[in-house]
Tab-separated table of C-alpha atoms and ligand atoms in Angstrom:
chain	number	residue	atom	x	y	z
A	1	UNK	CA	0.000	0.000	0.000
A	2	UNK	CA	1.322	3.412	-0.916
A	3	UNK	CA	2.464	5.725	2.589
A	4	UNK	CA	-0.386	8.647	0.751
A	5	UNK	CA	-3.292	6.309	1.418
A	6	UNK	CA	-2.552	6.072	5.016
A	7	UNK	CA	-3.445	9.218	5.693
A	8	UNK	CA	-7.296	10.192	6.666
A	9	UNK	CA	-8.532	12.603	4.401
A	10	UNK	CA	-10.728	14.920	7.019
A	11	UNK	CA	-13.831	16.706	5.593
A	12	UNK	CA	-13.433	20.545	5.908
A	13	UNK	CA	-16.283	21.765	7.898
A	14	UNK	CA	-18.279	24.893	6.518
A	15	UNK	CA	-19.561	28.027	7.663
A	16	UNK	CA	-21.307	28.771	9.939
A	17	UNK	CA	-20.064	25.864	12.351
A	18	UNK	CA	-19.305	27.622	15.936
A	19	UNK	CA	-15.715	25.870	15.632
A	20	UNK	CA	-14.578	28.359	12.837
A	21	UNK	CA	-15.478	31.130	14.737
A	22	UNK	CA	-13.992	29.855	18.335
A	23	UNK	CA	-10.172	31.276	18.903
A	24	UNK	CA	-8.352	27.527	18.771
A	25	UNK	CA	-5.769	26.824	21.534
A	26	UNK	CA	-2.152	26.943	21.685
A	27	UNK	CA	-0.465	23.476	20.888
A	28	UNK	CA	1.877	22.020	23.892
A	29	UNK	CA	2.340	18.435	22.887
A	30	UNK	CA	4.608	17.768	19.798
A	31	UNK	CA	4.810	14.193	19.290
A	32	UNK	CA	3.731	11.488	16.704
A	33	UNK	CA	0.373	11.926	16.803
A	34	UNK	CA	0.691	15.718	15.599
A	35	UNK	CA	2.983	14.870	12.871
A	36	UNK	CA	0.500	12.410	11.635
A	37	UNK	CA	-1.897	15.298	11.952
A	38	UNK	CA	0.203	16.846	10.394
A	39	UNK	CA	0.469	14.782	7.094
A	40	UNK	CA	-3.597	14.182	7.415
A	41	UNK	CA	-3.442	18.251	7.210
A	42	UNK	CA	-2.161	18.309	3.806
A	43	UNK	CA	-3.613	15.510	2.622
A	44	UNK	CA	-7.006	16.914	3.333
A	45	UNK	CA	-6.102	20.088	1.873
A	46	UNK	CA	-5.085	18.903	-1.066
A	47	UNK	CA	-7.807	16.698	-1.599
A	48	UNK	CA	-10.022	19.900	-1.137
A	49	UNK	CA	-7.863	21.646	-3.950
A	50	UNK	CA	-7.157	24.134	-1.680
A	51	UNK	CA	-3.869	26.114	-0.801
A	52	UNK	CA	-4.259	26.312	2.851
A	53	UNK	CA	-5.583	24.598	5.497
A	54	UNK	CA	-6.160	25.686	9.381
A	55	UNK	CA	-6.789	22.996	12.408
A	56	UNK	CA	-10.197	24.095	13.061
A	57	UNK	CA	-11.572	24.407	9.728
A	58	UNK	CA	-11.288	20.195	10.290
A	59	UNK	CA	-13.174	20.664	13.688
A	60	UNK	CA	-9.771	20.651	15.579
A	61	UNK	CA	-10.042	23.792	17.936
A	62	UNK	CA	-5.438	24.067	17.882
A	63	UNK	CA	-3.731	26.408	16.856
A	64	UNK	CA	-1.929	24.634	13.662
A	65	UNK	CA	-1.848	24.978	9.669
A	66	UNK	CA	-0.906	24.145	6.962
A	67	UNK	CA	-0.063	25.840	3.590
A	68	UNK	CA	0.914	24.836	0.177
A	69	UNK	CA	1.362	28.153	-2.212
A	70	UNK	CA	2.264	26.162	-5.159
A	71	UNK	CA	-0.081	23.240	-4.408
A	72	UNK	CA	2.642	20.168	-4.846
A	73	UNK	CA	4.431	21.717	-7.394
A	74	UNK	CA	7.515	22.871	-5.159
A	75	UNK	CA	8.639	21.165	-1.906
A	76	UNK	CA	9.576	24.294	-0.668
A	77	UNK	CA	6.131	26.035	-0.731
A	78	UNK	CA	4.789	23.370	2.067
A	79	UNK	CA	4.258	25.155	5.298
A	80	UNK	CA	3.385	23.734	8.718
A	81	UNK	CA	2.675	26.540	11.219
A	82	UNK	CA	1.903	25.512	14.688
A	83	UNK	CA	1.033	28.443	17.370
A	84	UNK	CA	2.132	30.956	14.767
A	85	UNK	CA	2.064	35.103	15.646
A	86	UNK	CA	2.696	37.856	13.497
A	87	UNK	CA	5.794	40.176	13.936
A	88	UNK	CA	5.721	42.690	11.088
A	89	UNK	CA	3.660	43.432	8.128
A	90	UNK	CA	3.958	46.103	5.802
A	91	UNK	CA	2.168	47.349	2.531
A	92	UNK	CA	-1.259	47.214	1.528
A	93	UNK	CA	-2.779	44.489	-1.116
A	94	UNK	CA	-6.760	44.423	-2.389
A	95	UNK	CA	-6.850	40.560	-3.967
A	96	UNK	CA	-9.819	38.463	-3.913
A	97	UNK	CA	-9.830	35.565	-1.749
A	98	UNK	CA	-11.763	32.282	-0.996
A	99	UNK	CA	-11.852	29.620	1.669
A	100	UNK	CA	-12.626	26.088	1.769
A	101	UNK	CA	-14.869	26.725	4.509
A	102	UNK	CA	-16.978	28.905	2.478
A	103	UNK	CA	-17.108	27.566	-0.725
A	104	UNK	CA	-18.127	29.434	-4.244
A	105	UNK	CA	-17.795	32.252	-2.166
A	106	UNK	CA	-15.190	34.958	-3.635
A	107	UNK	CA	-14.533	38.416	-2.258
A	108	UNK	CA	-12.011	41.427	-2.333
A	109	UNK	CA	-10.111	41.373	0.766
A	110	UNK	CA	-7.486	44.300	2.396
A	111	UNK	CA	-4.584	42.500	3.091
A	112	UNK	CA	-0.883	43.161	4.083
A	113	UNK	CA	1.817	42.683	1.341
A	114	UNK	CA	4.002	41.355	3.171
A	115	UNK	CA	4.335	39.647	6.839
A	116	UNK	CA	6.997	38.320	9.046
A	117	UNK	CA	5.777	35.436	10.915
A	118	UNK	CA	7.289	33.036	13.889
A	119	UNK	CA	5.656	29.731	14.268
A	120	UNK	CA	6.962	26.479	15.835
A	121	UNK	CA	7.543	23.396	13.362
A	122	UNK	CA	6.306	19.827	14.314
A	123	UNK	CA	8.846	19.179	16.348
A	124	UNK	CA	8.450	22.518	17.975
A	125	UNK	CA	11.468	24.699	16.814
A	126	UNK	CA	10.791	28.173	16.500
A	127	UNK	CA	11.504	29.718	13.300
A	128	UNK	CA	10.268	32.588	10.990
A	129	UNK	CA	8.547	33.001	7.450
A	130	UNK	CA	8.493	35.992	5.438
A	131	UNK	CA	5.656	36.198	2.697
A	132	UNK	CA	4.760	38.616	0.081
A	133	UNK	CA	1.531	38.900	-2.352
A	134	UNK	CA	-0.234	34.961	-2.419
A	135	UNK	CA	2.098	33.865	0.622
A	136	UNK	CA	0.957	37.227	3.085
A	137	UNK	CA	-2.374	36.335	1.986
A	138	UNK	CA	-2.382	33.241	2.952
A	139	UNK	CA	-0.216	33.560	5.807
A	140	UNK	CA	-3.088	36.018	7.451
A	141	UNK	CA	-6.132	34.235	6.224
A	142	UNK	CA	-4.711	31.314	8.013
A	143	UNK	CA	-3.718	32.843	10.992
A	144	UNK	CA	-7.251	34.664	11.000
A	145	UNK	CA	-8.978	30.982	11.117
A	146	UNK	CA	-7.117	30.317	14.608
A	147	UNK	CA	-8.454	33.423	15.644
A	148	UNK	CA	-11.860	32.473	14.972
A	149	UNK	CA	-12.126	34.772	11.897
A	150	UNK	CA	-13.060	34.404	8.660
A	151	UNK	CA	-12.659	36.575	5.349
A	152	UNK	CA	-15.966	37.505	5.808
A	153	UNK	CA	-15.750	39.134	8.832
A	154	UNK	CA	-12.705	41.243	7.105
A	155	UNK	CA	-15.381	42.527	4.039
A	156	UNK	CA	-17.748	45.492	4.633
A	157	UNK	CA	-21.282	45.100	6.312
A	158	UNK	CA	-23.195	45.707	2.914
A	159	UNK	CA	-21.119	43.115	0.824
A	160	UNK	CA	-20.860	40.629	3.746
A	161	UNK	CA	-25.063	40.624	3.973
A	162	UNK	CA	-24.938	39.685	0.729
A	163	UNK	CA	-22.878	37.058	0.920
A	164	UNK	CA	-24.791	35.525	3.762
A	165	UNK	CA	-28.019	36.204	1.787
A	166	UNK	CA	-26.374	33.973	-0.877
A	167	UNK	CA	-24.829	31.198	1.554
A	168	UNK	CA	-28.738	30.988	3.293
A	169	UNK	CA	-29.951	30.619	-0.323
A	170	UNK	CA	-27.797	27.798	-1.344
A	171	UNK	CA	-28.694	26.243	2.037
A	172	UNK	CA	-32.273	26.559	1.079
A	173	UNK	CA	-31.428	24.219	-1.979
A	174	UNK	CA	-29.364	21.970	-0.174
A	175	UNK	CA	-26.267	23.000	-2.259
A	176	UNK	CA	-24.432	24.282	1.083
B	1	LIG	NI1	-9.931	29.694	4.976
């Protein structure tokens, strides 16, 4: 059997689930069982053909994600964050941006250009990430979902009606 099929392939739980808006808690224990979390993380992610992935978004309330830029295509891109803060951002960038969580659901969001980030690794190193455009993005987004927040708490009051308007709609016609 090939290693990829022994990992479980979580579902990614969707708005508005009380987990995703809960700040998750800070990670103490760094053994095996995390690094198998770990590699379920990306897995999952992946599988959801997205380019990030946060803890609680898989109904795990710690503060841990995971995030793949260049989805597979460079080993480098893959990112495992665990108890990560932000140290410095500067810049200013308007991009539209999604989230499994909240899916077909695409909106203009104020972000950072750039961020400095420490996080621990799976073993529980400290170390620190810089990101610009995609990678600040994603970076905050991220870090947002282990804060409880989601992009649409980051849009303004008018567009994020809407956008609940639409979610209660496709809930309506069981397509949420
Ligand atoms: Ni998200």
């Amino acid at each position: 059997m090939a290693a990829k099929e022994l990992f479980k392939i979580h579902e990614v739980i969707k708005f508005p689930d009380p987990v995703l808006a809960r700040p998750a808690a800070p990670i103490t224990v760094f053994d095996s069982a995390l690094r198998t979390l770990v590699g379920d993380m990306f897995e999952s992610m992946y599988a959801a053909q997205g380019i990030g992935l946060a803890a609680p978004q898989i109904s795990i309330s710690q503060r841990l994600t995971v995030i793949d830029v260049s989805f597979k295509k460079n080993p480098k891109d893959k990112l495992v964050l665990i108890n990560p803060e932000i140290v410095e951002t500067k810049g200013k960038q308007t991009e539209e941006e999604g989230c499994l969580s909240l899916p077909d659901i695409r909106e203009k969001v104020h972000r950072a250009a750039w961020v400095k980030v420490k996080a621990q690794d799976e073993h529980g190193a400290w170390f620190e990430v810089e990101g610009e455009e995609l990678l600040a993005r994603a970076l905050l987004h991220e870090i947002d979902h282990l804060n409880g927040i989601l992009f649409i708490d980051r849009i303004s009051r008018l567009k994020r009606e809407l956008v609940l308007m639409k979610i209660r709609k496709m809930q309506k016609n069981g397509e949420w």
